[in-house]
Coordinates of C-alpha atoms in Angstrom, one line a residue:
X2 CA -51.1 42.7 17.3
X3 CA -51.5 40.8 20.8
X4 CA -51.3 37.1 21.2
X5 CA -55.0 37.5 22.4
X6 CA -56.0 38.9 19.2
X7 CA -54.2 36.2 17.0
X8 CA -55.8 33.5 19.1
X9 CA -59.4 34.9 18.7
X10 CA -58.9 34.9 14.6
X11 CA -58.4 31.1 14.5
X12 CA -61.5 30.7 16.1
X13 CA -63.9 32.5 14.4
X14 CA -66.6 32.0 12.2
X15 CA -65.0 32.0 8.4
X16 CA -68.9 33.5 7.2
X17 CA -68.5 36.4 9.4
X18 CA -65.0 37.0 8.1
X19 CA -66.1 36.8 4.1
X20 CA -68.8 38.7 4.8
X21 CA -66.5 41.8 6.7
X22 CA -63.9 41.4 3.7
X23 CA -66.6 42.1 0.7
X24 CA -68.1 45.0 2.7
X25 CA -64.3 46.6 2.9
X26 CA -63.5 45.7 -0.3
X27 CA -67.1 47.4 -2.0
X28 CA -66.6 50.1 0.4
X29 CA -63.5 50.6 -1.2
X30 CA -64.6 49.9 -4.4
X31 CA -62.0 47.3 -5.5
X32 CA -64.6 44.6 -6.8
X33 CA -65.7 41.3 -6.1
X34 CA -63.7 38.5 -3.9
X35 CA -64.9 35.0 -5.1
X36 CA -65.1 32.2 -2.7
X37 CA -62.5 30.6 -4.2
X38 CA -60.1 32.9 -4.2
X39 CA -61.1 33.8 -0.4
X40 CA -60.5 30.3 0.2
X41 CA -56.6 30.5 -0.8
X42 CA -56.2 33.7 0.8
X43 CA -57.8 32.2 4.3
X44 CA -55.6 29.4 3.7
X45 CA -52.4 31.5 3.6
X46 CA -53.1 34.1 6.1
X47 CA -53.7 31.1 8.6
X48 CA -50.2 29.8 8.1
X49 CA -49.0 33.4 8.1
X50 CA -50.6 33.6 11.6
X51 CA -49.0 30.2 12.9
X52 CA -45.2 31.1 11.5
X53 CA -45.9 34.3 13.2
X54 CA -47.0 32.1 16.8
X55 CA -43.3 30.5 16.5
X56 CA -41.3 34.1 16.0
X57 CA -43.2 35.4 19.2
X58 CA -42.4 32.3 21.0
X59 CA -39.0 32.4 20.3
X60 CA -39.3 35.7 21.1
X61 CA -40.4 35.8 24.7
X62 CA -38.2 32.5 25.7
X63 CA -35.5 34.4 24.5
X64 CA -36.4 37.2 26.9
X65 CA -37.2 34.6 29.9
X66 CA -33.5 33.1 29.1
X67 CA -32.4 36.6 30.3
X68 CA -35.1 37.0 33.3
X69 CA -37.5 39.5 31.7
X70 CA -40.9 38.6 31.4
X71 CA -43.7 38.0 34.2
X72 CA -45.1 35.0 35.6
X73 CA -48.8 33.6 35.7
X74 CA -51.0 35.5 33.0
X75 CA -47.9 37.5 32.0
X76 CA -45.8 34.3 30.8
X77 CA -46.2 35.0 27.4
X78 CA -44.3 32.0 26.0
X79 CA -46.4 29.9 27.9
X80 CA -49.1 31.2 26.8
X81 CA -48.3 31.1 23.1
X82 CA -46.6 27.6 23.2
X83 CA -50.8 26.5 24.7
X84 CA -51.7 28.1 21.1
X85 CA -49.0 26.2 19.5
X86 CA -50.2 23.0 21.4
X87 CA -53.6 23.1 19.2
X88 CA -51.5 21.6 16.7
X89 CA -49.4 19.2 18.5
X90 CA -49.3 15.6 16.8
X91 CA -47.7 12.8 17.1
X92 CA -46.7 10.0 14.1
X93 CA -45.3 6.1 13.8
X94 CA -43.5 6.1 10.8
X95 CA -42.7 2.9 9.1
X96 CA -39.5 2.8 7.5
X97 CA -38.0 0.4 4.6
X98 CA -34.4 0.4 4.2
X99 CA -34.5 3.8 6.2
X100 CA -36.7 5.5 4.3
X101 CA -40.5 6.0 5.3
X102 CA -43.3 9.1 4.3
X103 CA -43.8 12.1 6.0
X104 CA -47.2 12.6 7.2
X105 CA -49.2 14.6 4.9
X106 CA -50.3 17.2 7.6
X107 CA -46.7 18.0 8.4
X108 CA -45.9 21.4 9.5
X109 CA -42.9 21.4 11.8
X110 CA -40.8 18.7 13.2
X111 CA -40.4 18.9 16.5
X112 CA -38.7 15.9 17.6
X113 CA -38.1 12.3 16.0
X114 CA -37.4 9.1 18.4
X115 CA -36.4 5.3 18.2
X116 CA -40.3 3.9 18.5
X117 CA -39.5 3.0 22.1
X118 CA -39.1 6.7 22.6
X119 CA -35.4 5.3 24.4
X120 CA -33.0 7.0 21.6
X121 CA -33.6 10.7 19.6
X122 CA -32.5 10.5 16.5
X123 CA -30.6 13.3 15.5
X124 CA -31.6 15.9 12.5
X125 CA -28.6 16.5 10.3
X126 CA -28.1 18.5 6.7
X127 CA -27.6 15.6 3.9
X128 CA -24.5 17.3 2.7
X129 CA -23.0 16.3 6.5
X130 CA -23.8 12.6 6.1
X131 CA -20.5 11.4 4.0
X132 CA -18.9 13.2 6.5
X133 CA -20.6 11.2 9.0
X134 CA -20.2 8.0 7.4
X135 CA -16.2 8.4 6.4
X136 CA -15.5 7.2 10.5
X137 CA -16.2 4.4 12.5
X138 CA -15.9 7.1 15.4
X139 CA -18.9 9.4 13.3
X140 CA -20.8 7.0 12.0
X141 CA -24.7 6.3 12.8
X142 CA -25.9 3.8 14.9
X143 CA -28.3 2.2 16.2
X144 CA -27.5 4.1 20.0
X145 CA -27.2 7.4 17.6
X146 CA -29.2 7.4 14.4
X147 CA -29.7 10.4 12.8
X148 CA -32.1 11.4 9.9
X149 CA -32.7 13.8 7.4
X150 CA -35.6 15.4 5.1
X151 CA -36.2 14.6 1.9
X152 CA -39.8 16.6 0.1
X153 CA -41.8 13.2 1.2
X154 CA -39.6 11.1 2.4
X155 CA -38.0 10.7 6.1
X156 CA -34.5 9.0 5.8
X157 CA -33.3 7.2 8.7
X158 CA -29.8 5.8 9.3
X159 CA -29.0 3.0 10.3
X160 CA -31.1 1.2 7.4
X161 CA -32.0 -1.4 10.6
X162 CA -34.2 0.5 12.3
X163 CA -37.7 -0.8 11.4
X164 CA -39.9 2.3 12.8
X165 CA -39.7 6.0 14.0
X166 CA -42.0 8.1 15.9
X167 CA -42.3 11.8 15.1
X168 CA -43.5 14.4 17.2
X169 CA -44.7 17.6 15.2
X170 CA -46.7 20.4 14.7
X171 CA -49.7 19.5 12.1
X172 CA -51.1 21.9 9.3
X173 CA -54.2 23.6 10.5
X174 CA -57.7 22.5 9.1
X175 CA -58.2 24.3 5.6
X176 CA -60.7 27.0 6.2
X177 CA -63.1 27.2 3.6
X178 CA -66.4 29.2 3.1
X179 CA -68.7 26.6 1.3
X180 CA -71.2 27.8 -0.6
X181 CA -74.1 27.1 -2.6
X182 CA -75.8 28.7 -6.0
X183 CA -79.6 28.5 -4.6
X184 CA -81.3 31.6 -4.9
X185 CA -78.2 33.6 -4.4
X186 CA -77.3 33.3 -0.6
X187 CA -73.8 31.7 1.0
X188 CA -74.0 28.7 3.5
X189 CA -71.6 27.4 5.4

């Protein structure tokens, strides 16, 4: 599957697609695909489709790295990091005692920053923060915070910093085929 081909399936009309899935599946006789159970399926074959844009973009920059891929409309990275781009969103997070809430259309972090945008504050594994915290020569500050990921919950230390931005890649838009019961016919 090209990055062409991925790029064109975001974008197209979720009737067309319902519409091409029941006549394959009562072509092949496997029965009836309700619109709620498209729905979830949609839902996870569009986040199948983004994890799939960040392997290929790790991909190809990992080829570049080593000088083997093409320029212009042959930059592939480039090319998928634009797709990648769609979903490119950026967050003030207010934080109490150094803990604030994620934003509810997180995907991917990409970066976190002081709310200046002066300082990154460093992503580390919660088991590694005692380990931070045992030295005066490790330990966070407000020149080097560091954070981690709780399910909801952003944790930021040192507790003094007030506010966070975050830089990240947002869950795409639910697709949903919406339908109606009048005299039988789907509308989106």
């Amino acid at each position: 599957m090209t990055t062409y081909y991925k790029k064109e399936i975001m974008a197209i009309n979720i009737n067309k697609v319902y519409k091409s899935v029941l006549s394959i599946l009562n072509k092949e006789q496997r029965g009836y695909l309700t619109p709620y159970e498209y729905n979830n399926l949609a839902k996870q074959a569009q986040l199948e489709l983004l994890d799939n844009l960040f392997y290929e973009y790790n991909k190809f920059s990992n080829l570049e790295n080593v000088n083997r891929t093409n320029e212009s409309y042959g930059d592939l990275a480039t090319r998928i990091e634009e797709q990648i781009d769609e979903f490119y969103k950026s967050s003030s997070i207010s934080l109490s005692t150094g803990v604030g809430t994620l934003p509810t259309d997180l995907y991917k972090v990409i970066d976190v920053t002081t709310s200046n945008q002066n300082i990154e504050v460093e992503k580390i594994d919660k088991n590694r923060l005692p380990y931070l915290l045992s030295s005066n020569l490790t330990s966070p500050s407000v020149s080097f915070p560091i954070y981690y990921q709780r399910a909801t919950d952003l944790v930021v230390n040192p507790t003094s910093i007030s506010s966070v931005l975050m830089q990240y890649i947002k869950m795409p838009a639910e697709p949903r085929f919406g339908y109606t019961t009048k005299i039988g016919r789907a509308h989106v």
